[in-house]
Coordinates of N, CA, C and O in Angstrom, one line a residue:
X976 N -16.6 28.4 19.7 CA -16.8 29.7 19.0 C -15.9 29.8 17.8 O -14.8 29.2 17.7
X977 N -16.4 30.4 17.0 CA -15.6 30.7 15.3 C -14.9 31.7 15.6 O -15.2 32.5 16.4
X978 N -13.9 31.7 15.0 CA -12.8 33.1 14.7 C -13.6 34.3 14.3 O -13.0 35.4 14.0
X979 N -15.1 34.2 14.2 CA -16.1 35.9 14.3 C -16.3 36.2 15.6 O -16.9 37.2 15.6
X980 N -16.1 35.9 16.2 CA -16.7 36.0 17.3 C -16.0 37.5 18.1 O -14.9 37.9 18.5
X981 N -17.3 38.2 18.1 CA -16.8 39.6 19.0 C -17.2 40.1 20.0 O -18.3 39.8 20.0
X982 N -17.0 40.8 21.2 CA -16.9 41.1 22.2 C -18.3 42.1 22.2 O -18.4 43.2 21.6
X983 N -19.4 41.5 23.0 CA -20.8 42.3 23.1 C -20.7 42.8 24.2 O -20.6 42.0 25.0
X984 N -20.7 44.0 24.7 CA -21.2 44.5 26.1 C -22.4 44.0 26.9 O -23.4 44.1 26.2
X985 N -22.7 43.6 27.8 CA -24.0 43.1 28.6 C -24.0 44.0 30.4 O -23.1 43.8 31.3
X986 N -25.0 44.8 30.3 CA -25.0 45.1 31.5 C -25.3 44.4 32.7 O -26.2 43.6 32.3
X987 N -25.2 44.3 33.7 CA -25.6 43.3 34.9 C -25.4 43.7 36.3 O -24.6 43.2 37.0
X988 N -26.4 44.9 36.9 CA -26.3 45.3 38.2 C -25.7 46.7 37.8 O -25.5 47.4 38.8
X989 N -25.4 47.3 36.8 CA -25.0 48.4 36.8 C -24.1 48.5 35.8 O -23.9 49.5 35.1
X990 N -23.2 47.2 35.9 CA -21.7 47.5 36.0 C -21.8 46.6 34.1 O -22.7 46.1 33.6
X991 N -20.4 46.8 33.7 CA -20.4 46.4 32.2 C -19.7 45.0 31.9 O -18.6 44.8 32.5
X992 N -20.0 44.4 31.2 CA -19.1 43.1 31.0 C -19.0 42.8 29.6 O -20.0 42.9 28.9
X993 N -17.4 42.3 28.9 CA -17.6 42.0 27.7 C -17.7 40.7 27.7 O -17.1 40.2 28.7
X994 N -18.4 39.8 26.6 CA -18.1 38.5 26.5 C -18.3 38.4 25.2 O -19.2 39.1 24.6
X995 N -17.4 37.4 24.6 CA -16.8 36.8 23.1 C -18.5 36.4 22.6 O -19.2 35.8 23.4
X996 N -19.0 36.8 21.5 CA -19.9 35.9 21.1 C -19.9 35.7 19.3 O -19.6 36.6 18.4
X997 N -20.3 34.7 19.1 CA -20.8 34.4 17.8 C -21.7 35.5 17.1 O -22.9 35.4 17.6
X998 N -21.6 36.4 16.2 CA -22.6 37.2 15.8 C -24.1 36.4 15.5 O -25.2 37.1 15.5
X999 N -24.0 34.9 15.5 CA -25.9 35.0 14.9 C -26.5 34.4 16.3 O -27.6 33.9 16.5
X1000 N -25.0 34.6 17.8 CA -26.1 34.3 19.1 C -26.0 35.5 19.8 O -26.0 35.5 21.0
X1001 N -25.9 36.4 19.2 CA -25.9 37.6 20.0 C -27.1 38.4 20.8 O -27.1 39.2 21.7
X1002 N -28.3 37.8 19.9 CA -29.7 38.7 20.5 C -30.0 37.9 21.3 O -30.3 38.5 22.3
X1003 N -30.0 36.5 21.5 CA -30.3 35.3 22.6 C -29.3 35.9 23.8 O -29.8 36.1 24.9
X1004 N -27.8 36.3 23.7 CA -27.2 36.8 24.9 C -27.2 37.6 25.3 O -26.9 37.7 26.4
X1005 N -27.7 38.9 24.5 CA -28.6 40.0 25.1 C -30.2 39.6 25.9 O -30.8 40.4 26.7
X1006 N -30.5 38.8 25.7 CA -31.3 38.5 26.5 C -31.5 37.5 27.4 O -32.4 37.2 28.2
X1007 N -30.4 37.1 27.0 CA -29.8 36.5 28.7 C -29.3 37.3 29.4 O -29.6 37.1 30.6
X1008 N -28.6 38.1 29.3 CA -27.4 39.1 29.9 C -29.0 40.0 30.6 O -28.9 40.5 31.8
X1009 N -30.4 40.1 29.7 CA -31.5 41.0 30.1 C -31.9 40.7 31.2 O -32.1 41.6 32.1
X1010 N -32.3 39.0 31.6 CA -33.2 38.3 32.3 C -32.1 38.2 33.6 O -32.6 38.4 34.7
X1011 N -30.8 37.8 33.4 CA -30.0 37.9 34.6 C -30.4 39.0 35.0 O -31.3 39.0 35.9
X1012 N -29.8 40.4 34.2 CA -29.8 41.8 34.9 C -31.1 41.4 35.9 O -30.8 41.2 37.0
X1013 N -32.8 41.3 35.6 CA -33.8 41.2 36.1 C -33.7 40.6 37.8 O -33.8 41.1 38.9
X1014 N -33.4 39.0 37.3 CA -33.5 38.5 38.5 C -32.0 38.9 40.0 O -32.0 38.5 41.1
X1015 N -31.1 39.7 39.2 CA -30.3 40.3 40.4 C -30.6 41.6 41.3 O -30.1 42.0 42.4
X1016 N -31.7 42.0 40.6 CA -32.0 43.2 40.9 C -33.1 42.9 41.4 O -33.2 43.7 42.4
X1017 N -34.2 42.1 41.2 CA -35.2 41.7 42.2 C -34.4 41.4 43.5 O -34.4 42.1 44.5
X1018 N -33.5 40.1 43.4 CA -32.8 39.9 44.5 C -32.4 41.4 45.4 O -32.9 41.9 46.5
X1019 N -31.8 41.7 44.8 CA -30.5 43.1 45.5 C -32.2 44.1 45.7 O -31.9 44.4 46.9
X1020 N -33.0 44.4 45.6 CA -34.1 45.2 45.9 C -34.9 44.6 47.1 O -35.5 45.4 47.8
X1021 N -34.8 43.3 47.4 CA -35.7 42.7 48.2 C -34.8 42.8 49.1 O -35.2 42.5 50.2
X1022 N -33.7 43.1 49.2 CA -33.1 44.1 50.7 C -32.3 42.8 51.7 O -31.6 43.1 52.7
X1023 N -32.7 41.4 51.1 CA -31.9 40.5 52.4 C -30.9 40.3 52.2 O -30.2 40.0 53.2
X1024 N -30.2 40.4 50.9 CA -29.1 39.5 50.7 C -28.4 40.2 50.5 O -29.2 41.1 50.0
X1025 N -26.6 41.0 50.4 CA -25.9 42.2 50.6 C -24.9 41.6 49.8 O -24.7 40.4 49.9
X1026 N -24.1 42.4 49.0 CA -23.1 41.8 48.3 C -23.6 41.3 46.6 O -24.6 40.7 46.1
X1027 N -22.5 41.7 45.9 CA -22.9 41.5 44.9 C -22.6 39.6 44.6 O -23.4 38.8 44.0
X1028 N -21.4 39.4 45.2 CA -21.5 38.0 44.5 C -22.4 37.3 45.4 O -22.8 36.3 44.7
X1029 N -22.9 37.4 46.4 CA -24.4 36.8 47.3 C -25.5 36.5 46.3 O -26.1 35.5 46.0
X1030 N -25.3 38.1 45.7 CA -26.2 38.2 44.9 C -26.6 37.2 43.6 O -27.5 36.4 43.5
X1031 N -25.3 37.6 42.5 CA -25.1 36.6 41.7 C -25.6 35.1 41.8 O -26.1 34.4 41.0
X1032 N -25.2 34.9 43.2 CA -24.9 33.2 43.0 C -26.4 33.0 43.3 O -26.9 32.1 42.6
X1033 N -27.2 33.6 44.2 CA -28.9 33.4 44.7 C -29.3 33.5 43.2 O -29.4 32.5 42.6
X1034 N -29.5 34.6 42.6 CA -29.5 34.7 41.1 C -29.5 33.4 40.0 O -30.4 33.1 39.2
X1035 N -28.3 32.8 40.1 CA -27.6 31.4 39.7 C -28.4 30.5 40.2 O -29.2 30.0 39.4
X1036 N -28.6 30.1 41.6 CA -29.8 29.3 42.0 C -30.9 29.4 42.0 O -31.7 28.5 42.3
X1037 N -31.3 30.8 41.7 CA -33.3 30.7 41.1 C -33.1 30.0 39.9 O -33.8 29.1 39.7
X1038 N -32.2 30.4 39.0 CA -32.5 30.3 37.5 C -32.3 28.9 37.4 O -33.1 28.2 36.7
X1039 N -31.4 28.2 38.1 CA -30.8 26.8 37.9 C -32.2 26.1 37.9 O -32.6 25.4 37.0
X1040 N -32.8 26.5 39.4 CA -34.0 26.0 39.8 C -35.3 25.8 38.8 O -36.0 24.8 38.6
X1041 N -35.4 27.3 38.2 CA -36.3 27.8 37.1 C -36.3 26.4 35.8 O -37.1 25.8 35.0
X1042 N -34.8 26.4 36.1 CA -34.8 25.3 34.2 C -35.2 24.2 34.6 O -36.0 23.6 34.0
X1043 N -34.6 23.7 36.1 CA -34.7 22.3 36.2 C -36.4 22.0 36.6 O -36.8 20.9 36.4
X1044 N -37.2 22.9 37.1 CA -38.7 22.7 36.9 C -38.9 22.7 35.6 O -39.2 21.6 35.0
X1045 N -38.8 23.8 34.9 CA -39.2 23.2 33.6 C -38.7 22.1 32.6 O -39.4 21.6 31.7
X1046 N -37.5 21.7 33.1 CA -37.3 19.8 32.8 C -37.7 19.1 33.2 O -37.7 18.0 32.6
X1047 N -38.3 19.2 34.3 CA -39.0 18.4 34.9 C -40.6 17.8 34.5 O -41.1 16.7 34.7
X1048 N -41.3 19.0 34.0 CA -42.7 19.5 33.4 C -42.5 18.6 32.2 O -43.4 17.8 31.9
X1049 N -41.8 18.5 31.8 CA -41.7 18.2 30.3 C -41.3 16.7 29.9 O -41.4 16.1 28.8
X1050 N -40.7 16.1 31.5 CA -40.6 14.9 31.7 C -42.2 13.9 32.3 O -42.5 12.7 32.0
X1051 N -42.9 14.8 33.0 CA -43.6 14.2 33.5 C -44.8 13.9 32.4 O -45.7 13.2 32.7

């Protein structure tokens, strides 16, 4: 990252986080920071899994899963 780089708020489960970003990737991290928020809350709503970092990391492994099908699509 460049010496611009400034601190965006992203919400996620409720709660606030800053992270450093480059001003011209800022709307792509807002909507990452969007799609996380989405799939932790599907998680934490479907009632099995308790805990936020449970949460997180199940979260981390849909999405991991999500990209590596679609690398895979694109290989075949």
């Amino acid at each position: 990252m460049s010496e611009s780089t400034t601190p965006v708020k992203v919400q996620i489960l409720g709660k606030e986080y800053p992270v450093s970003c480059d001003p011209d990737e800022q709307h792509e991290l807002l909507l990452a920071a969007r799609y996380l928020d989405e799939k932790t809350r599907e998680i934490r709503d479907g009632g099995r899994i308790i805990g936020t970092e449970r949460i997180a990391v199940m979260a981390a492994l849909n999405i991991a899963h999500e990209l590596l099908q679609l690398k895979q699509r694109r290989i075949d």
